[in-house]
Amino acid sequence: MAFVAPFDLVGGALVVLAASGGAGLLPSASSRRATVGALSLALLGCLLLVSVALEVLLGGAAGTATVALPGFQSASEALSLAVVLGPLQGLFLLLVGAVGGAITLASVGYVPAYVHERPATLAGVYGLFVGSMALLVLSGTAFLFLVAWEGMTLLSYVMVVHEHGSWDVRRAGLTYLVMSHAAAAALLAGFVVLYVGTGSTNFGAMSANARALPELTRDAVFVAMVLGFGTKAGVVPLHVWLPEAHPAAPSNVSSIMSGVMIKMGVFGLLLVVFEVLGGGPLWWGFVLLVLGAASALLGVLNAIAQHDVKRLLAFHSVENIGIIFMALGAALVFLSLGWPALAAVALLAAILHTFNHAMFKGLLFLGAGAVVGTTGTRDMEQMGGLARGMPRTAIAFLFGAMAISALPPLNGFVSEWLLFQAFFASFGTGSLATEVAFTAAAGTLALASGLAAYCFVKAFGVIFLARPRSEVARSVRSDAPAAMQVGMVALAGACVTVGVFPVLLLSTFAGTVRTLTGASYATSPWAWGAPLAFPSVSGAATPSVPPHGSLAIGVVALLLMVVLLAAMVLRRATSNGSPSRRPMWDCGMDAPTPRMEYTASGYAQPILRLFSVFYGAHPVSELGDLGGARPGVLQKTVRHESEVDYPLMEQVYSPIVRLLRELARRVSRLQSGGIHAYLAYMVLTLVVLLVASRLFGGVLP
Amino acid sequence: MTAPAPWVQFLLLVFELALVLGISPMLVGIMRRVKARSQRRLGPPLLQPYRDLRKLFRKDRIYAESASTLTPYAPWVSFVALVSAVPFLPWFFVPAPLGFAGDLIVVVGLLALSRFMTALAALDAGSTFGGMGSTRDMWIGALAEPTFLLVIFAWGAPSGSTQASVIVEHGLSLGLAHLSPALLLASTAFGVLLLAETGRLPVDNPATHLELTMVHEAMVLEYTGQDLAVIEWGKGIKFVLLAGLLTAVLLPWGIATALGAGALALGVGLLLVKLSSTAWLVGHLETRVAKWRLFRVADLSTLAVALALGSIALTYLVGVGS
């Protein structure tokens, strides 16, 4: 059926993406042509990736194919290269290709319009970056994985510091670089332990031997992987780079980093913890669950406090990664308790939310990019009323906001519904610890999703509604570039489509879920409009408790449409003439000015006050006296200032940074600058290595 | 219990929608009347809310000059979301017509959709009052969400389902043993939630005329005509939805499980009795409490969450499925 073998296609995609890098980075006469050329090639690469993914997922190319790259085999087994293409790889290629493709399309509009310095360079690096993510997904050996991982990190770093003229951007870049390398070190350590234990760097061979490893080794690998992948995914408390790097980067880069790149951390966990290690003891699941719950809650609470629109969105990435981690944790717990069918439900929730977040967060960052590009500020307090000047961006952003707030019938609701069902299913498992933990997790998830809705009413309302709060917001007349609008509409359309027909996407997860949990669910009952019900998940064992919830979100959407139609008919029938426009209600006093509107900070105040423990917020009020007879009665000036701290930064990271500085200062004494000293170091290192290889040489396979 | 034929289900669905749309203003009337009587006032006639709606539907619409195109549509979407929740709930017959398509989590989602729209619309004109109402309403809503979810878990644990119909059927099958301490705790939590969600005292005062103390009223200051009509109507429907759910789970008796003229008539009759007694109770409660300071509402939410958690803990002790 396939005209081109998947591996040829994938090779083609990688070549096209490399060519995209060449087009952008090589000297060119026209910067604009180079930019558009590079991005178009990147788009073509994405489309090829989608076709590979669909061939693997729908063509039933079951199993895992490994292609060894010639010329790299002989040197050393540890450094061998191979690519693999199984169901899990297919899924994440689909993510990179489809969501990345929509963002790339939008970039064709965004980069020439809003990136003024070296747009072609950005476009070229962008193409290579997409290629590095595809290569990462395809990696069949730990060595290739780490190479692609490092490539992805460095290329994204280059894009984050694209506007490196500003000190803030350089600082954000440095934070990102340091955190990423700490993470990479953890991954390297984890893979080395796996290699030593299993005798192979090939994931297939590793997976065969990893289950027989000693408990302690497996635990060590798990901890290393959570540290490494958790940092890239941006889970609390390893997320500190994320709210710095996303605002600093150009918006199309924030969009693909938040939408796609941080999902590579999720991919890594699925690959190593689920596929290679095959799950583990109960506490592994609880670790992910607790990390996830903390991320979900702290992410959304911090998001509410922001008035920088991109920082707000960045904190929402932390929240949503938290939701994904909660689902992964639930899946691990169910696996270790011996309920593969329930693990399958939690895993479906995790993977679906991974896709959903990619779609709506990609969309929201693009919308924010259009707004920031047009107004020239990220400060929401300077915006307002933009729905009039940028109606299409506003509508797309509204869909993204509704999806991320988990409102039916959009995609975010479906994945959260699945996760609630997975939590609810703990009542049948008979494990008290699980029941208690999952109940608490469900409460946390509910609070987080309520707060997310709060945050997005604030964001949408302050940016797009009400009256313009500044001159620049008042003067906005033009909407985003056409290509950007198309990209945003594509993602908004995907949010609705997956929301109404989740089966379309869920049916492609079957292979992955079967590989990772051993449970398979029948695809037929998942047909159009049919309920997503638990009994259709057939596994080794299902809880003794009879039917759980079922959801036919297509029917809910249909009902909403029918009732909406009826309501519109009623509206028409009872309408008497066109409405008139009058000034708004002002209590019969002077007309209120835009300065009297609710601000982003004002909107956030009730939450800041209630959850002040998490913020360390210090509101400062100063009243300047008029100097009258009674001080404090007649005020000349009133100043109110509220500063939101970031307790984690100050209490956890600052001491670490100070410690590192101190260490670096001491180590720097070694650096005398004299050439003979350095020669001595080299000889010393060589001797140590020789001795070590003599002593421990037998340990390595 | 076999589900009836599709056309019967469709008829039931239409009848339920008509019933909820039809009686919701009446319940608002009952609450106002009870409140007036217990304050030694005469109070408006029971049918006054219907007349108000008729009046509003005839009035001209006026929008603020600064409002965007969201303003004319948001109240209708909000209204539609509330009306769409009706077929997922048990009224006088189980299984609910669309029970297979959506459980109580869908109902939570639809209520959230409705609130999202009204809160956005409140910000649209750019008035200070709108912003104030909007942030307060979303605040109360965000705090209510965990309560709602945990109550669903507590109610659903014995039957192992989050579907309202299954919960009610399970309750009916238990007889009087259904009234367990766990159920009572969870239902009390839901009662607190009902007051918060529908904007009754002590959380919000539906009769206030001072903008600074308003939550819901501040959000709709800019609306009039048919838009205000659906907002007010929607408020009544929301009360019916939550009161209907509470009474169906707490006191499922009378809800028909098989088709039959007698059973259905009894079901509808008892439903009306249950709903009006809930309205009566809320009306009385409203005259006996003062409005709480906004930030004390958080205490109320914490109390509700604690009650729901307590209920789930009791369920653990008793054991699931027993």
PDB file of C-alpha atoms in Angstrom, chain A residues 315-476:
ATOM      1  CA  PHE A 315       3.612  29.165  33.443  1.00  0.00           C
ATOM      2  CA  HIS A 316       0.601  27.487  31.890  1.00  0.00           C
ATOM      3  CA  SER A 317       2.997  25.118  30.163  1.00  0.00           C
ATOM      4  CA  VAL A 318       4.249  24.175  33.614  1.00  0.00           C
ATOM      5  CA  GLU A 319       0.642  23.569  34.657  1.00  0.00           C
ATOM      6  CA  ASN A 320      -0.175  21.380  31.682  1.00  0.00           C
ATOM      7  CA  ILE A 321       3.047  19.406  31.905  1.00  0.00           C
ATOM      8  CA  GLY A 322       1.969  18.816  35.489  1.00  0.00           C
ATOM      9  CA  ILE A 323      -1.328  17.378  34.273  1.00  0.00           C
ATOM     10  CA  ILE A 324       0.538  15.093  31.859  1.00  0.00           C
ATOM     11  CA  PHE A 325       2.880  13.966  34.654  1.00  0.00           C
ATOM     12  CA  MET A 326      -0.092  13.229  36.901  1.00  0.00           C
ATOM     13  CA  ALA A 327      -1.503  10.995  34.179  1.00  0.00           C
ATOM     14  CA  LEU A 328       1.851   9.274  33.641  1.00  0.00           C
ATOM     15  CA  GLY A 329       2.122   8.738  37.394  1.00  0.00           C
ATOM     16  CA  ALA A 330      -1.368   7.256  37.504  1.00  0.00           C
ATOM     17  CA  ALA A 331      -0.429   4.908  34.667  1.00  0.00           C
ATOM     18  CA  LEU A 332       2.690   3.742  36.509  1.00  0.00           C
ATOM     19  CA  VAL A 333       0.706   3.188  39.699  1.00  0.00           C
ATOM     20  CA  PHE A 334      -1.908   1.107  37.906  1.00  0.00           C
ATOM     21  CA  LEU A 335       0.812  -0.893  36.149  1.00  0.00           C
ATOM     22  CA  SER A 336       2.548  -1.701  39.389  1.00  0.00           C
ATOM     23  CA  LEU A 337      -0.754  -2.665  41.020  1.00  0.00           C
ATOM     24  CA  GLY A 338      -1.466  -5.008  38.129  1.00  0.00           C
ATOM     25  CA  TRP A 339      -4.334  -3.168  36.400  1.00  0.00           C
ATOM     26  CA  PRO A 340      -3.083  -2.777  32.829  1.00  0.00           C
ATOM     27  CA  ALA A 341      -6.530  -1.774  31.527  1.00  0.00           C
ATOM     28  CA  LEU A 342      -6.662   1.166  33.932  1.00  0.00           C
ATOM     29  CA  ALA A 343      -3.054   2.038  33.157  1.00  0.00           C
ATOM     30  CA  ALA A 344      -4.161   2.197  29.536  1.00  0.00           C
ATOM     31  CA  VAL A 345      -6.838   4.776  30.397  1.00  0.00           C
ATOM     32  CA  ALA A 346      -4.346   6.933  32.308  1.00  0.00           C
ATOM     33  CA  LEU A 347      -1.841   6.596  29.488  1.00  0.00           C
ATOM     34  CA  LEU A 348      -4.461   7.595  26.925  1.00  0.00           C
ATOM     35  CA  ALA A 349      -5.117  10.684  29.046  1.00  0.00           C
ATOM     36  CA  ALA A 350      -1.390  11.464  29.193  1.00  0.00           C
ATOM     37  CA  ILE A 351      -0.778  11.099  25.469  1.00  0.00           C
ATOM     38  CA  LEU A 352      -3.980  12.872  24.490  1.00  0.00           C
ATOM     39  CA  HIS A 353      -3.165  15.767  26.787  1.00  0.00           C
ATOM     40  CA  THR A 354       0.330  15.894  25.299  1.00  0.00           C
ATOM     41  CA  PHE A 355      -1.191  16.388  21.867  1.00  0.00           C
ATOM     42  CA  ASN A 356      -3.884  18.736  23.122  1.00  0.00           C
ATOM     43  CA  HIS A 357      -1.464  20.956  24.944  1.00  0.00           C
ATOM     44  CA  ALA A 358       0.715  21.100  21.836  1.00  0.00           C
ATOM     45  CA  MET A 359      -2.263  22.291  19.824  1.00  0.00           C
ATOM     46  CA  PHE A 360      -3.700  24.904  22.143  1.00  0.00           C
ATOM     47  CA  LYS A 361      -0.447  26.182  23.562  1.00  0.00           C
ATOM     48  CA  GLY A 362       1.069  26.439  20.085  1.00  0.00           C
ATOM     49  CA  LEU A 363      -2.014  28.410  19.117  1.00  0.00           C
ATOM     50  CA  LEU A 364      -1.938  30.665  22.179  1.00  0.00           C
ATOM     51  CA  PHE A 365       1.744  31.520  21.757  1.00  0.00           C
ATOM     52  CA  LEU A 366       1.112  32.374  18.112  1.00  0.00           C
ATOM     53  CA  GLY A 367      -1.770  34.615  19.150  1.00  0.00           C
ATOM     54  CA  ALA A 368       0.422  36.214  21.785  1.00  0.00           C
ATOM     55  CA  GLY A 369       3.120  36.621  19.134  1.00  0.00           C
ATOM     56  CA  ALA A 370       0.736  38.477  16.852  1.00  0.00           C
ATOM     57  CA  VAL A 371      -0.352  40.725  19.711  1.00  0.00           C
ATOM     58  CA  VAL A 372       3.183  41.376  20.956  1.00  0.00           C
ATOM     59  CA  GLY A 373       4.439  41.938  17.428  1.00  0.00           C
ATOM     60  CA  THR A 374       1.690  44.437  16.702  1.00  0.00           C
ATOM     61  CA  THR A 375       1.748  46.388  19.943  1.00  0.00           C
ATOM     62  CA  GLY A 376       5.463  46.057  20.619  1.00  0.00           C
ATOM     63  CA  THR A 377       4.941  45.177  24.284  1.00  0.00           C
ATOM     64  CA  ARG A 378       4.419  42.024  26.303  1.00  0.00           C
ATOM     65  CA  ASP A 379       2.768  43.934  29.123  1.00  0.00           C
ATOM     66  CA  MET A 380      -0.943  43.178  29.186  1.00  0.00           C
ATOM     67  CA  GLU A 381      -1.612  46.392  31.142  1.00  0.00           C
ATOM     68  CA  GLN A 382      -0.775  48.274  27.936  1.00  0.00           C
ATOM     69  CA  MET A 383      -3.266  46.304  25.854  1.00  0.00           C
ATOM     70  CA  GLY A 384      -7.047  46.138  25.774  1.00  0.00           C
ATOM     71  CA  GLY A 385      -9.675  46.342  23.069  1.00  0.00           C
ATOM     72  CA  LEU A 386      -7.522  44.489  20.556  1.00  0.00           C
ATOM     73  CA  ALA A 387     -10.502  42.393  19.413  1.00  0.00           C
ATOM     74  CA  ARG A 388     -11.513  45.372  17.277  1.00  0.00           C
ATOM     75  CA  GLY A 389      -8.198  45.755  15.467  1.00  0.00           C
ATOM     76  CA  MET A 390      -7.288  42.053  15.335  1.00  0.00           C
ATOM     77  CA  PRO A 391     -10.606  40.142  15.221  1.00  0.00           C
ATOM     78  CA  ARG A 392      -9.244  36.947  13.676  1.00  0.00           C
ATOM     79  CA  THR A 393      -6.391  36.644  16.141  1.00  0.00           C
ATOM     80  CA  ALA A 394      -8.908  37.307  18.915  1.00  0.00           C
ATOM     81  CA  ILE A 395     -11.227  34.513  17.807  1.00  0.00           C
ATOM     82  CA  ALA A 396      -8.366  32.022  17.426  1.00  0.00           C
ATOM     83  CA  PHE A 397      -7.010  32.998  20.840  1.00  0.00           C
ATOM     84  CA  LEU A 398     -10.483  32.578  22.338  1.00  0.00           C
ATOM     85  CA  PHE A 399     -10.646  28.998  21.078  1.00  0.00           C
ATOM     86  CA  GLY A 400      -7.219  28.312  22.540  1.00  0.00           C
ATOM     87  CA  ALA A 401      -8.261  29.875  25.849  1.00  0.00           C
ATOM     88  CA  MET A 402     -11.415  27.749  26.001  1.00  0.00           C
ATOM     89  CA  ALA A 403      -9.483  24.590  25.130  1.00  0.00           C
ATOM     90  CA  ILE A 404      -6.841  25.138  27.796  1.00  0.00           C
ATOM     91  CA  SER A 405      -9.581  25.881  30.336  1.00  0.00           C
ATOM     92  CA  ALA A 406     -10.948  22.386  29.623  1.00  0.00           C
ATOM     93  CA  LEU A 407     -14.350  23.588  28.450  1.00  0.00           C
ATOM     94  CA  PRO A 408     -16.507  21.187  26.443  1.00  0.00           C
ATOM     95  CA  PRO A 409     -16.637  20.475  23.557  1.00  0.00           C
ATOM     96  CA  LEU A 410     -12.965  21.305  23.044  1.00  0.00           C
ATOM     97  CA  ASN A 411     -10.005  18.967  23.224  1.00  0.00           C
ATOM     98  CA  GLY A 412      -8.690  19.939  26.670  1.00  0.00           C
ATOM     99  CA  PHE A 413     -11.912  18.741  28.227  1.00  0.00           C
ATOM    100  CA  VAL A 414     -11.619  15.235  26.775  1.00  0.00           C
ATOM    101  CA  SER A 415      -8.126  14.561  28.118  1.00  0.00           C
ATOM    102  CA  GLU A 416      -8.989  15.925  31.553  1.00  0.00           C
ATOM    103  CA  TRP A 417     -12.155  13.830  31.536  1.00  0.00           C
ATOM    104  CA  LEU A 418     -10.097  10.719  30.831  1.00  0.00           C
ATOM    105  CA  LEU A 419      -7.735  11.612  33.654  1.00  0.00           C
ATOM    106  CA  PHE A 420     -10.605  12.180  36.107  1.00  0.00           C
ATOM    107  CA  GLN A 421     -11.943   8.774  35.118  1.00  0.00           C
ATOM    108  CA  ALA A 422      -8.551   7.199  35.720  1.00  0.00           C
ATOM    109  CA  PHE A 423      -8.440   8.778  39.180  1.00  0.00           C
ATOM    110  CA  PHE A 424     -11.989   7.702  39.874  1.00  0.00           C
ATOM    111  CA  ALA A 425     -11.168   4.131  38.866  1.00  0.00           C
ATOM    112  CA  SER A 426      -8.829   3.881  41.871  1.00  0.00           C
ATOM    113  CA  PHE A 427     -11.950   3.171  43.962  1.00  0.00           C
ATOM    114  CA  GLY A 428     -12.069  -0.323  42.550  1.00  0.00           C
ATOM    115  CA  THR A 429      -8.441  -1.273  43.023  1.00  0.00           C
ATOM    116  CA  GLY A 430      -8.520  -1.938  46.741  1.00  0.00           C
ATOM    117  CA  SER A 431      -5.290  -0.052  47.402  1.00  0.00           C
ATOM    118  CA  LEU A 432      -5.939   2.487  50.136  1.00  0.00           C
ATOM    119  CA  ALA A 433      -2.813   4.554  49.393  1.00  0.00           C
ATOM    120  CA  THR A 434      -3.844   4.809  45.767  1.00  0.00           C
ATOM    121  CA  GLU A 435      -7.399   5.782  46.628  1.00  0.00           C
ATOM    122  CA  VAL A 436      -6.249   8.537  48.973  1.00  0.00           C
ATOM    123  CA  ALA A 437      -3.587   9.832  46.592  1.00  0.00           C
ATOM    124  CA  PHE A 438      -5.854   9.797  43.556  1.00  0.00           C
ATOM    125  CA  THR A 439      -8.679  11.550  45.400  1.00  0.00           C
ATOM    126  CA  ALA A 440      -6.276  14.317  46.391  1.00  0.00           C
ATOM    127  CA  ALA A 441      -4.949  14.410  42.834  1.00  0.00           C
ATOM    128  CA  ALA A 442      -8.453  14.737  41.428  1.00  0.00           C
ATOM    129  CA  GLY A 443      -9.185  17.651  43.765  1.00  0.00           C
ATOM    130  CA  THR A 444      -5.936  19.310  42.711  1.00  0.00           C
ATOM    131  CA  LEU A 445      -6.703  18.813  39.043  1.00  0.00           C
ATOM    132  CA  ALA A 446     -10.173  20.286  39.498  1.00  0.00           C
ATOM    133  CA  LEU A 447      -8.781  23.320  41.308  1.00  0.00           C
ATOM    134  CA  ALA A 448      -6.087  23.766  38.656  1.00  0.00           C
ATOM    135  CA  SER A 449      -8.595  23.643  35.843  1.00  0.00           C
ATOM    136  CA  GLY A 450     -10.902  26.107  37.608  1.00  0.00           C
ATOM    137  CA  LEU A 451      -7.960  28.451  38.108  1.00  0.00           C
ATOM    138  CA  ALA A 452      -6.916  28.010  34.473  1.00  0.00           C
ATOM    139  CA  ALA A 453     -10.343  29.253  33.410  1.00  0.00           C
ATOM    140  CA  TYR A 454      -9.891  32.197  35.795  1.00  0.00           C
ATOM    141  CA  CYS A 455      -6.521  32.978  34.277  1.00  0.00           C
ATOM    142  CA  PHE A 456      -7.741  32.851  30.701  1.00  0.00           C
ATOM    143  CA  VAL A 457     -10.789  35.003  31.338  1.00  0.00           C
ATOM    144  CA  LYS A 458      -8.278  37.481  32.703  1.00  0.00           C
ATOM    145  CA  ALA A 459      -5.856  37.092  29.791  1.00  0.00           C
ATOM    146  CA  PHE A 460      -8.438  37.250  27.034  1.00  0.00           C
ATOM    147  CA  GLY A 461     -10.442  39.992  28.714  1.00  0.00           C
ATOM    148  CA  VAL A 462      -7.477  42.226  29.460  1.00  0.00           C
ATOM    149  CA  ILE A 463      -5.828  41.782  26.060  1.00  0.00           C
ATOM    150  CA  PHE A 464      -8.744  41.708  23.652  1.00  0.00           C
ATOM    151  CA  LEU A 465     -11.777  43.152  25.421  1.00  0.00           C
ATOM    152  CA  ALA A 466     -12.620  46.429  27.169  1.00  0.00           C
ATOM    153  CA  ARG A 467     -11.153  49.728  26.092  1.00  0.00           C
ATOM    154  CA  PRO A 468      -7.554  50.233  24.984  1.00  0.00           C
ATOM    155  CA  ARG A 469      -5.312  50.987  27.932  1.00  0.00           C
ATOM    156  CA  SER A 470      -2.611  52.741  25.947  1.00  0.00           C
ATOM    157  CA  GLU A 471      -2.071  54.804  22.835  1.00  0.00           C
ATOM    158  CA  VAL A 472      -0.375  51.932  21.057  1.00  0.00           C
ATOM    159  CA  ALA A 473      -3.299  49.588  21.756  1.00  0.00           C
ATOM    160  CA  ARG A 474      -5.699  52.254  20.487  1.00  0.00           C
ATOM    161  CA  SER A 475      -3.838  52.585  17.209  1.00  0.00           C
ATOM    162  CA  VAL A 476      -3.871  48.866  16.301  1.00  0.00           C
TER     163      VAL A 476
END
